[in-house]
mmCIF file of C-alpha atoms and ligand atoms in Angstrom:
data_model
loop_
_atom_site.group_PDB
_atom_site.id
_atom_site.type_symbol
_atom_site.label_atom_id
_atom_site.label_comp_id
_atom_site.label_asym_id
_atom_site.label_seq_id
_atom_site.Cartn_x
_atom_site.Cartn_y
_atom_site.Cartn_z
ATOM 1 C CA UNK A 898 -30.504 -21.879 12.291
ATOM 2 C CA UNK A 899 -28.368 -20.411 9.583
ATOM 3 C CA UNK A 900 -25.238 -18.517 10.446
ATOM 4 C CA UNK A 901 -23.595 -15.991 7.948
ATOM 5 C CA UNK A 902 -20.453 -13.930 8.271
ATOM 6 C CA UNK A 903 -17.764 -12.400 6.082
ATOM 7 C CA UNK A 904 -14.270 -10.861 6.452
ATOM 8 C CA UNK A 905 -12.735 -8.463 4.163
ATOM 9 C CA UNK A 906 -9.400 -9.481 2.688
ATOM 10 C CA UNK A 907 -7.906 -6.107 3.380
ATOM 11 C CA UNK A 908 -4.827 -7.086 5.322
ATOM 12 C CA UNK A 909 -3.089 -9.551 7.379
ATOM 13 C CA UNK A 910 -5.301 -11.039 10.268
ATOM 14 C CA UNK A 911 -4.999 -9.615 13.552
ATOM 15 C CA UNK A 912 -6.053 -10.400 17.171
ATOM 16 C CA UNK A 913 -9.136 -8.236 16.962
ATOM 17 C CA UNK A 914 -10.376 -10.292 14.134
ATOM 18 C CA UNK A 915 -9.845 -13.502 15.921
ATOM 19 C CA UNK A 916 -11.434 -12.614 19.347
ATOM 20 C CA UNK A 917 -14.118 -10.486 17.644
ATOM 21 C CA UNK A 918 -15.096 -12.729 14.783
ATOM 22 C CA UNK A 919 -13.343 -15.875 13.746
ATOM 23 C CA UNK A 920 -13.316 -17.625 17.089
ATOM 24 C CA UNK A 921 -16.994 -17.356 17.148
ATOM 25 C CA UNK A 922 -17.257 -18.612 13.638
ATOM 26 C CA UNK A 923 -15.403 -21.683 14.672
ATOM 27 C CA UNK A 924 -17.661 -22.544 17.504
ATOM 28 C CA UNK A 925 -20.766 -21.959 15.661
ATOM 29 C CA UNK A 926 -20.069 -24.493 12.811
ATOM 30 C CA UNK A 927 -20.559 -27.373 15.422
ATOM 31 C CA UNK A 928 -24.113 -26.308 16.312
ATOM 32 C CA UNK A 929 -25.316 -24.188 13.125
ATOM 33 C CA UNK A 930 -25.387 -24.308 9.393
ATOM 34 C CA UNK A 931 -22.673 -21.598 8.596
ATOM 35 C CA UNK A 932 -21.656 -19.719 5.552
ATOM 36 C CA UNK A 933 -18.416 -17.831 5.963
ATOM 37 C CA UNK A 934 -17.042 -15.669 2.884
ATOM 38 C CA UNK A 935 -14.078 -13.701 1.920
ATOM 39 C CA UNK A 936 -15.511 -10.003 1.346
ATOM 40 C CA UNK A 937 -13.353 -8.993 -1.342
ATOM 41 C CA UNK A 938 -15.802 -6.724 -3.225
ATOM 42 C CA UNK A 939 -16.012 -4.930 0.046
ATOM 43 C CA UNK A 940 -12.025 -4.760 0.461
ATOM 44 C CA UNK A 941 -12.103 -2.776 -2.858
ATOM 45 C CA UNK A 942 -13.342 0.431 -1.023
ATOM 46 C CA UNK A 943 -9.968 0.476 0.576
ATOM 47 C CA UNK A 944 -7.368 -1.546 -1.060
ATOM 48 C CA UNK A 945 -7.122 -0.223 -4.754
ATOM 49 C CA UNK A 946 -3.997 -1.957 -5.607
ATOM 50 C CA UNK A 947 -4.228 -5.015 -7.963
ATOM 51 C CA UNK A 948 -0.940 -6.713 -7.031
ATOM 52 C CA UNK A 949 -1.505 -6.220 -3.275
ATOM 53 C CA UNK A 950 -4.985 -7.289 -3.647
ATOM 54 C CA UNK A 951 -4.615 -10.346 -5.555
ATOM 55 C CA UNK A 952 -2.800 -12.575 -2.769
ATOM 56 C CA UNK A 953 -5.021 -11.028 0.131
ATOM 57 C CA UNK A 954 -8.123 -13.248 -0.469
ATOM 58 C CA UNK A 955 -5.966 -16.463 -0.585
ATOM 59 C CA UNK A 956 -4.198 -15.423 2.670
ATOM 60 C CA UNK A 957 -7.442 -14.956 4.321
ATOM 61 C CA UNK A 958 -8.753 -18.263 3.285
ATOM 62 C CA UNK A 959 -5.528 -19.902 4.701
ATOM 63 C CA UNK A 960 -6.315 -18.154 7.906
ATOM 64 C CA UNK A 961 -9.948 -19.349 8.003
ATOM 65 C CA UNK A 962 -8.800 -22.854 7.450
ATOM 66 C CA UNK A 963 -5.780 -22.500 9.863
ATOM 67 C CA UNK A 964 -8.179 -21.634 12.659
ATOM 68 C CA UNK A 965 -10.191 -24.633 11.892
ATOM 69 C CA UNK A 966 -13.076 -23.526 9.848
ATOM 70 C CA UNK A 967 -14.155 -26.802 8.152
ATOM 71 C CA UNK A 968 -15.264 -26.891 4.624
ATOM 72 C CA UNK A 969 -17.027 -30.200 5.468
ATOM 73 C CA UNK A 970 -18.834 -28.422 7.881
ATOM 74 C CA UNK A 971 -19.187 -24.794 6.769
ATOM 75 C CA UNK A 972 -19.751 -23.330 3.238
ATOM 76 C CA UNK A 973 -16.488 -21.254 2.728
ATOM 77 C CA UNK A 974 -16.486 -18.949 -0.388
ATOM 78 C CA UNK A 975 -15.279 -15.698 -2.147
ATOM 79 C CA UNK A 976 -17.998 -13.100 -2.339
ATOM 80 C CA UNK A 977 -17.222 -12.235 -5.977
ATOM 81 C CA UNK A 978 -17.595 -15.730 -7.122
ATOM 82 C CA UNK A 979 -21.225 -15.355 -6.378
ATOM 83 C CA UNK A 980 -22.612 -12.739 -8.999
ATOM 84 C CA UNK A 981 -26.051 -12.941 -7.794
ATOM 85 C CA UNK A 982 -24.660 -10.844 -4.527
ATOM 86 C CA UNK A 983 -24.231 -8.041 -6.809
ATOM 87 C CA UNK A 984 -27.311 -8.530 -8.707
ATOM 88 C CA UNK A 985 -29.253 -8.485 -5.320
ATOM 89 C CA UNK A 986 -27.260 -5.634 -4.112
ATOM 90 C CA UNK A 987 -28.804 -3.330 -6.733
ATOM 91 C CA UNK A 988 -32.143 -4.276 -6.226
ATOM 92 C CA UNK A 989 -31.817 -3.413 -2.586
ATOM 93 C CA UNK A 990 -29.957 -0.199 -3.186
ATOM 94 C CA UNK A 991 -33.111 1.167 -4.982
ATOM 95 C CA UNK A 992 -35.165 0.702 -1.479
ATOM 96 C CA UNK A 993 -32.315 1.830 0.808
ATOM 97 C CA UNK A 994 -32.527 4.975 2.575
ATOM 98 C CA UNK A 995 -29.937 7.696 1.637
ATOM 99 C CA UNK A 996 -30.362 9.549 4.853
ATOM 100 C CA UNK A 997 -29.598 6.279 6.755
ATOM 101 C CA UNK A 998 -26.232 5.369 4.917
ATOM 102 C CA UNK A 999 -25.191 8.962 5.574
ATOM 103 C CA UNK A 1000 -25.664 8.471 9.121
ATOM 104 C CA UNK A 1001 -23.706 5.141 9.635
ATOM 105 C CA UNK A 1002 -20.846 5.621 11.956
ATOM 106 C CA UNK A 1003 -18.349 3.681 9.807
ATOM 107 C CA UNK A 1004 -18.983 6.064 6.956
ATOM 108 C CA UNK A 1005 -18.871 9.024 9.098
ATOM 109 C CA UNK A 1006 -15.707 8.244 10.839
ATOM 110 C CA UNK A 1007 -13.719 7.527 7.492
ATOM 111 C CA UNK A 1008 -14.785 10.870 6.347
ATOM 112 C CA UNK A 1009 -13.779 12.473 9.714
ATOM 113 C CA UNK A 1010 -10.495 10.797 9.159
ATOM 114 C CA UNK A 1011 -10.062 12.676 5.921
ATOM 115 C CA UNK A 1012 -10.868 9.923 3.596
ATOM 116 C CA UNK A 1013 -12.422 11.311 0.327
ATOM 117 C CA UNK A 1014 -15.594 8.939 0.171
ATOM 118 C CA UNK A 1015 -16.477 7.232 -2.761
ATOM 119 C CA UNK A 1016 -19.867 5.852 -3.539
ATOM 120 C CA UNK A 1017 -18.797 2.048 -2.652
ATOM 121 C CA UNK A 1018 -18.012 3.328 0.840
ATOM 122 C CA UNK A 1019 -21.480 4.883 1.252
ATOM 123 C CA UNK A 1020 -23.464 1.752 -0.124
ATOM 124 C CA UNK A 1021 -21.247 -0.537 1.599
ATOM 125 C CA UNK A 1022 -23.905 -1.552 4.035
ATOM 126 C CA UNK A 1023 -26.070 -2.487 1.269
ATOM 127 C CA UNK A 1024 -23.913 -4.821 -0.175
ATOM 128 C CA UNK A 1025 -23.355 -6.321 3.341
ATOM 129 C CA UNK A 1026 -27.344 -6.641 3.393
ATOM 130 C CA UNK A 1027 -27.306 -8.450 0.117
ATOM 131 C CA UNK A 1028 -24.638 -10.847 1.440
ATOM 132 C CA UNK A 1029 -26.690 -11.447 4.406
ATOM 133 C CA UNK A 1030 -30.052 -11.820 2.799
ATOM 134 C CA UNK A 1031 -29.100 -13.783 -0.180
ATOM 135 C CA UNK A 1032 -28.615 -17.130 2.028
ATOM 136 C CA UNK A 1033 -31.572 -16.461 4.476
ATOM 137 C CA UNK A 1034 -29.157 -16.141 7.320
ATOM 138 C CA UNK A 1035 -30.850 -15.986 10.734
ATOM 139 C CA UNK A 1036 -27.775 -14.916 12.871
ATOM 140 C CA UNK A 1037 -24.680 -12.832 11.801
ATOM 141 C CA UNK A 1038 -21.731 -12.909 14.210
ATOM 142 C CA UNK A 1039 -19.652 -9.680 14.135
ATOM 143 C CA UNK A 1040 -17.670 -7.259 16.300
ATOM 144 C CA UNK A 1041 -19.618 -4.291 18.048
ATOM 145 C CA UNK A 1042 -18.357 -2.096 15.172
ATOM 146 C CA UNK A 1043 -20.731 -3.658 12.484
ATOM 147 C CA UNK A 1044 -23.876 -3.703 14.685
ATOM 148 C CA UNK A 1045 -25.066 -0.540 12.912
ATOM 149 C CA UNK A 1046 -24.760 -2.211 9.648
ATOM 150 C CA UNK A 1047 -27.027 -5.123 10.693
ATOM 151 C CA UNK A 1048 -29.687 -2.319 11.487
ATOM 152 C CA UNK A 1049 -29.311 -1.251 8.066
ATOM 153 C CA UNK A 1050 -29.864 -4.611 6.720
ATOM 154 C CA UNK A 1051 -32.935 -4.975 9.111
ATOM 155 C CA UNK A 1052 -34.049 -1.488 7.627
ATOM 156 C CA UNK A 1053 -33.497 -2.571 4.158
ATOM 157 C CA UNK A 1054 -35.553 -5.716 4.552
ATOM 158 C CA UNK A 1055 -38.645 -3.746 5.872
ATOM 159 C CA UNK A 1056 -38.474 -1.302 3.056
ATOM 160 C CA UNK A 1057 -38.264 -3.810 0.438
ATOM 161 C CA UNK A 1058 -41.228 -5.850 1.737
ATOM 162 C CA UNK A 1059 -43.320 -2.597 2.164
ATOM 163 C CA UNK A 1060 -42.320 -1.320 -1.465
ATOM 164 C CA UNK A 1061 -43.125 -4.838 -3.186
ATOM 165 C CA UNK A 1062 -45.642 -5.844 -0.795
ATOM 166 C CA UNK A 1063 -44.179 -9.115 -0.263
ATOM 167 C CA UNK A 1064 -42.213 -11.294 2.406
ATOM 168 C CA UNK A 1065 -39.153 -12.778 0.717
ATOM 169 C CA UNK A 1066 -36.423 -11.983 3.262
ATOM 170 C CA UNK A 1067 -35.564 -13.466 6.642
ATOM 171 C CA UNK A 1068 -35.023 -10.903 9.270
ATOM 172 C CA UNK A 1069 -31.385 -11.418 10.552
ATOM 173 C CA UNK A 1070 -30.038 -10.894 14.224
ATOM 174 C CA UNK A 1071 -26.568 -9.792 15.169
ATOM 175 C CA UNK A 1072 -24.695 -12.050 17.413
ATOM 176 C CA UNK A 1073 -22.305 -9.935 19.427
ATOM 177 C CA UNK A 1074 -19.894 -11.482 22.250
ATOM 178 C CA UNK A 1075 -19.799 -8.867 24.872
ATOM 179 C CA UNK A 1076 -16.842 -9.679 26.978
ATOM 180 C CA UNK A 1077 -14.284 -9.601 24.089
ATOM 181 C CA UNK A 1078 -16.553 -7.163 22.028
ATOM 182 C CA UNK A 1079 -13.528 -4.560 21.419
ATOM 183 C CA UNK A 1080 -10.099 -5.688 21.354
ATOM 184 C CA UNK A 1081 -7.685 -2.842 22.075
ATOM 185 C CA UNK A 1082 -4.779 -2.200 19.846
ATOM 186 C CA UNK A 1083 -1.084 -1.631 20.983
ATOM 187 C CA UNK A 1084 -1.849 2.199 21.548
ATOM 188 C CA UNK A 1085 -5.247 1.484 23.538
ATOM 189 C CA UNK A 1086 -7.564 2.524 20.792
ATOM 190 C CA UNK A 1087 -9.703 -0.210 18.981
ATOM 191 C CA UNK A 1088 -7.287 -2.621 17.320
ATOM 192 C CA UNK A 1089 -7.696 -1.887 13.645
ATOM 193 C CA UNK A 1090 -5.711 -2.206 10.438
ATOM 194 C CA UNK A 1091 -6.778 1.251 9.825
ATOM 195 C CA UNK A 1092 -5.094 2.586 12.880
ATOM 196 C CA UNK A 1093 -1.803 0.846 12.411
ATOM 197 C CA UNK A 1094 -2.116 -0.487 15.879
ATOM 198 C CA UNK A 1095 -2.746 -4.224 15.513
ATOM 199 C CA UNK A 1096 -0.896 -7.279 16.601
ATOM 200 C CA UNK A 1097 -0.984 -9.677 13.571
ATOM 201 C CA UNK A 1098 -1.556 -13.521 13.931
ATOM 202 C CA UNK A 1099 0.446 -14.957 11.256
ATOM 203 C CA UNK A 1100 4.311 -14.291 10.061
ATOM 204 C CA UNK A 1101 7.500 -14.378 11.689
ATOM 205 C CA UNK A 1102 7.644 -14.495 15.380
ATOM 206 C CA UNK A 1103 10.215 -11.803 16.235
ATOM 207 C CA UNK A 1104 8.473 -8.690 14.870
ATOM 208 C CA UNK A 1105 5.144 -9.899 16.773
ATOM 209 C CA UNK A 1106 7.023 -10.247 19.965
ATOM 210 C CA UNK A 1107 8.583 -6.724 19.252
ATOM 211 C CA UNK A 1108 5.167 -5.488 18.598
ATOM 212 C CA UNK A 1109 3.770 -6.803 22.018
ATOM 213 C CA UNK A 1110 6.810 -5.413 23.784
ATOM 214 C CA UNK A 1111 5.881 -2.093 22.265
ATOM 215 C CA UNK A 1112 2.402 -1.804 23.899
ATOM 216 C CA UNK A 1113 1.845 1.695 25.221
ATOM 217 C CA UNK A 1114 1.700 1.612 29.067
ATOM 218 C CA UNK A 1115 1.936 4.331 31.590
ATOM 219 C CA UNK A 1116 4.782 5.178 33.938
ATOM 220 C CA UNK A 1117 3.912 3.342 36.937
ATOM 221 C CA UNK A 1118 7.035 2.007 38.758
ATOM 222 C CA UNK A 1119 7.499 -1.472 39.045
ATOM 223 C CA UNK A 1120 6.875 -1.850 42.761
ATOM 224 C CA UNK A 1121 3.412 -0.073 42.817
ATOM 225 C CA UNK A 1122 0.122 -1.690 41.657
ATOM 226 C CA UNK A 1123 -0.771 -0.948 38.144
ATOM 227 C CA UNK A 1124 -4.175 0.526 36.979
ATOM 228 C CA UNK A 1125 -6.431 -1.910 35.255
ATOM 229 C CA UNK A 1126 -9.097 0.677 33.901
ATOM 230 C CA UNK A 1127 -8.126 1.870 30.348
ATOM 231 C CA UNK A 1128 -5.156 -0.373 30.248
ATOM 232 C CA UNK A 1129 -4.838 -2.087 26.908
ATOM 233 C CA UNK A 1130 -2.207 -4.597 28.370
ATOM 234 C CA UNK A 1131 -4.753 -5.719 31.095
ATOM 235 C CA UNK A 1132 -7.493 -6.108 28.554
ATOM 236 C CA UNK A 1133 -5.529 -8.214 26.353
ATOM 237 C CA UNK A 1134 -4.302 -10.231 29.136
ATOM 238 C CA UNK A 1135 -8.022 -10.751 30.030
ATOM 239 C CA UNK A 1136 -8.701 -11.803 26.402
ATOM 240 C CA UNK A 1137 -5.619 -14.426 26.181
ATOM 241 C CA UNK A 1138 -4.922 -15.813 29.499
ATOM 242 C CA UNK A 1139 -6.315 -19.140 30.103
ATOM 243 C CA UNK A 1140 -8.375 -19.352 33.245
ATOM 244 C CA UNK A 1141 -5.337 -21.219 35.155
ATOM 245 C CA UNK A 1142 -3.396 -17.745 34.804
ATOM 246 C CA UNK A 1143 -6.242 -15.438 36.017
ATOM 247 C CA UNK A 1144 -4.524 -15.256 39.555
ATOM 248 C CA UNK A 1145 -1.333 -14.522 38.175
ATOM 249 C CA UNK A 1146 -2.621 -11.477 35.963
ATOM 250 C CA UNK A 1147 -4.672 -10.018 38.919
ATOM 251 C CA UNK A 1148 -1.635 -10.403 41.258
ATOM 252 C CA UNK A 1149 0.811 -8.753 38.813
ATOM 253 C CA UNK A 1150 -1.453 -5.562 38.510
ATOM 254 C CA UNK A 1151 -2.868 -5.250 41.820
ATOM 255 C CA UNK A 1152 -0.092 -6.147 44.231
ATOM 256 C CA UNK A 1153 2.903 -4.469 42.585
ATOM 257 C CA UNK A 1154 6.214 -5.859 42.130
ATOM 258 C CA UNK A 1155 6.009 -7.021 38.569
ATOM 259 C CA UNK A 1156 7.062 -4.653 35.872
ATOM 260 C CA UNK A 1157 4.994 -4.071 32.467
ATOM 261 C CA UNK A 1158 7.946 -5.688 30.571
ATOM 262 C CA UNK A 1159 7.604 -8.978 32.480
ATOM 263 C CA UNK A 1160 3.675 -8.716 31.889
ATOM 264 C CA UNK A 1161 4.221 -8.209 28.085
ATOM 265 C CA UNK A 1162 6.530 -11.233 28.100
ATOM 266 C CA UNK A 1163 3.924 -13.179 29.599
ATOM 267 C CA UNK A 1164 1.356 -11.891 27.113
ATOM 268 C CA UNK A 1165 3.586 -12.999 24.239
ATOM 269 C CA UNK A 1166 3.837 -16.533 25.856
ATOM 270 C CA UNK A 1167 -0.058 -16.692 25.904
ATOM 271 C CA UNK A 1168 -0.027 -15.534 22.182
ATOM 272 C CA UNK A 1169 2.233 -18.386 21.210
ATOM 273 C CA UNK A 1170 0.107 -20.860 23.321
ATOM 274 C CA UNK A 1171 -3.263 -19.642 21.864
ATOM 275 C CA UNK A 1172 -2.062 -19.350 17.995
ATOM 276 C CA UNK A 1173 1.000 -21.881 17.784
ATOM 277 C CA UNK A 1174 -0.886 -24.400 16.039
ATOM 278 C CA UNK A 1175 -2.779 -22.402 13.519
ATOM 279 C CA UNK A 1176 0.299 -20.552 12.759
ATOM 280 C CA UNK A 1177 1.879 -23.917 11.574
ATOM 281 C CA UNK A 1178 -0.949 -24.806 9.691
ATOM 282 C CA UNK A 1179 -1.204 -21.566 7.982
ATOM 283 C CA UNK A 1180 2.616 -22.063 6.953
ATOM 284 C CA UNK A 1181 1.683 -25.391 5.585
ATOM 285 C CA UNK A 1182 -1.420 -24.063 3.777
ATOM 286 C CA UNK A 1183 0.673 -21.292 2.043
ATOM 287 C CA UNK A 1184 2.691 -23.827 0.370
ATOM 288 C CA UNK A 1185 -0.510 -25.583 -1.217
ATOM 289 C CA UNK A 1186 -2.272 -22.655 -2.828
ATOM 290 C CA UNK A 1187 -4.144 -25.112 -5.160
ATOM 291 C CA UNK A 1188 -5.727 -26.725 -2.235
ATOM 292 C CA UNK A 1189 -7.160 -23.403 -1.195
ATOM 293 C CA UNK A 1190 -8.673 -22.630 -4.644
ATOM 294 C CA UNK A 1191 -10.231 -26.099 -4.768
ATOM 295 C CA UNK A 1192 -11.806 -25.272 -1.185
ATOM 296 C CA UNK A 1193 -13.210 -22.062 -2.415
ATOM 297 C CA UNK A 1194 -14.247 -23.256 -5.862
ATOM 298 C CA UNK A 1195 -16.311 -25.974 -4.002
ATOM 299 C CA UNK A 1196 -17.826 -23.471 -1.520
ATOM 300 C CA UNK A 1197 -18.830 -21.071 -4.351
ATOM 301 C CA UNK A 1198 -20.804 -24.017 -5.955
ATOM 302 C CA UNK A 1199 -22.664 -24.874 -2.651
ATOM 303 C CA UNK A 1200 -23.392 -21.053 -2.129
ATOM 304 C CA UNK A 1201 -24.473 -20.423 -5.567
ATOM 305 C CA UNK A 1202 -27.167 -23.516 -5.202
ATOM 306 C CA UNK A 1203 -28.343 -22.219 -2.078
ATOM 307 C CA UNK A 1204 -29.210 -18.662 -3.146
ATOM 308 C CA UNK A 1205 -31.096 -19.921 -6.463
ATOM 309 C CA UNK A 1206 -34.647 -19.885 -5.004
ATOM 310 C CA UNK A 1207 -34.429 -16.655 -2.965
ATOM 311 C CA UNK A 1208 -33.178 -14.989 -6.064
ATOM 312 C CA UNK A 1209 -35.994 -16.122 -7.883
ATOM 313 C CA UNK A 1210 -38.429 -14.796 -5.345
ATOM 314 C CA UNK A 1211 -36.598 -11.314 -5.386
ATOM 315 C CA UNK A 1212 -36.839 -11.268 -9.262
ATOM 316 C CA UNK A 1213 -40.565 -11.989 -9.206
ATOM 317 C CA UNK A 1214 -41.116 -9.533 -6.545
ATOM 318 C CA UNK A 1215 -39.343 -6.569 -8.456
ATOM 319 C CA UNK A 1216 -41.108 -7.898 -11.756
ATOM 320 C CA UNK A 1217 -37.936 -9.010 -13.447
ATOM 321 C CA UNK A 1218 -39.713 -12.379 -14.151
HETATM 322 P P1 ADP B 655 -10.210 -3.704 10.796
HETATM 323 O O1 ADP B 655 -10.888 -2.823 11.657
HETATM 324 O O2 ADP B 655 -8.841 -4.010 11.142
HETATM 325 O O3 ADP B 655 -10.118 -3.206 9.303
HETATM 326 P P2 ADP B 655 -12.346 -5.788 9.808
HETATM 327 O O4 ADP B 655 -13.255 -4.437 9.727
HETATM 328 O O5 ADP B 655 -11.576 -6.088 8.613
HETATM 329 O O6 ADP B 655 -10.925 -5.197 10.598
HETATM 330 O O7 ADP B 655 -12.793 -6.556 10.809
HETATM 331 C C1 ADP B 655 -13.079 -7.999 10.579
HETATM 332 C C2 ADP B 655 -13.972 -8.575 11.603
HETATM 333 O O8 ADP B 655 -13.052 -8.458 12.713
HETATM 334 C C3 ADP B 655 -15.198 -7.906 11.920
HETATM 335 O O9 ADP B 655 -16.146 -8.790 12.244
HETATM 336 C C4 ADP B 655 -14.805 -6.977 13.023
HETATM 337 O O10 ADP B 655 -16.122 -6.555 13.812
HETATM 338 C C5 ADP B 655 -13.810 -7.832 13.828
HETATM 339 N N1 ADP B 655 -12.981 -6.786 14.544
HETATM 340 C C6 ADP B 655 -11.983 -6.138 13.895
HETATM 341 N N2 ADP B 655 -11.471 -5.444 14.907
HETATM 342 C C7 ADP B 655 -11.746 -5.765 16.121
HETATM 343 C C8 ADP B 655 -11.369 -5.357 17.386
HETATM 344 N N3 ADP B 655 -10.298 -4.616 17.600
HETATM 345 N N4 ADP B 655 -12.181 -5.940 18.206
HETATM 346 C C9 ADP B 655 -13.081 -6.762 18.109
HETATM 347 N N5 ADP B 655 -13.608 -7.213 16.640
HETATM 348 C C10 ADP B 655 -12.827 -6.716 15.879
HETATM 349 N N1 LIG B 656 -18.138 -5.284 7.081
HETATM 350 C C1 LIG B 656 -17.497 -6.558 7.565
HETATM 351 C C2 LIG B 656 -16.509 -6.246 8.403
HETATM 352 O O1 LIG B 656 -15.619 -5.267 7.960
HETATM 353 C C3 LIG B 656 -17.390 -7.641 6.541
HETATM 354 C C4 LIG B 656 -18.645 -7.912 5.929
HETATM 355 C C5 LIG B 656 -19.009 -7.844 4.674
HETATM 356 C C6 LIG B 656 -19.694 -8.814 6.669
HETATM 357 N N2 LIG B 656 -20.259 -8.383 4.394
HETATM 358 C C7 LIG B 656 -20.641 -9.104 5.592
HETATM 359 C C8 LIG B 656 -19.878 -9.323 7.885
HETATM 360 C C9 LIG B 656 -21.889 -9.620 6.103
HETATM 361 C C10 LIG B 656 -21.035 -9.882 8.135
HETATM 362 C C11 LIG B 656 -22.060 -10.167 7.160
HETATM 363 O O2 LIG B 656 -16.025 -6.833 9.275
#
């Protein structure tokens, strides 16, 4: 079984990215053949500032490696280093349904937020389909928000096969972990860079602590039990707390007597326990950018070797060869 997933280098990695995506990536490399990439072409739909953009891929690669993605087990590469991806993207775009793309939630949400949509934003799921299909992936681990994009991929497969009367692509399945499907941000909405409500994983400790302490809570007095439903603090604790601490968390919310401030401090401790090691490794990697580039160059070479045969079949199917 072949696994593939990508993350856009469009900002600093946050807790949602880790629990919704990267943690699964690390686990899957033990049992599967994995391809993980930096979706830099996708990120251009939102980051349109060259100097800001330049460093982001390397930072994300450092994050991947710091969390334990292992270049000897997984193929780690940068999307733009595989030119075949954009070639395949074009073939797919000629069979992708315009109506389906216009109905995608992530596209509609951006438009509803007032973003003036460019064509890249509309065709974003087609580029994703190219990423996925080009290495014959079977499983695509992603957060719930990406589920619909996998449906577009599957639709594009069927449409290509019908149009060209062939069977060149493998039909991929999404892999979504339900218990941490959506990690809330500090304001209770889905944690996302675009909402400005993230808790970052890397960088100095002080601002992260401040961020956690600023998590929005209600005005339940210290001595009273705290609501657990729709409570971002509670949900984040459920995501972070080690099993041995479950009892403490439940007691703190259900019995009363523990204030939100105390609970937030505990959340920060779990944060450091969970990410301390990765944070140290990230800082070390940042000092050795050449090593990161070496890893990405070697990954790109492996990926390009892998995509060759599929691209031959696709070119032949459309009549390019
Ligand atoms: P953002 O919404 O901050 O722009 P991305 O779209 O770059 O994040 O997401 C990268 C990966 O992390 C995707 O697989 C996405 O599904 C996952 N992810 C992002 N935010 C969350 C969240 N709040 N909960 C769960 N998974 C998330
Ligand atoms: N759209 C994904 C995200 O924002 C990133 C991505 C690009 C991706 N191509 C992909 C994820 C292919 C899985 C498979 O999270």
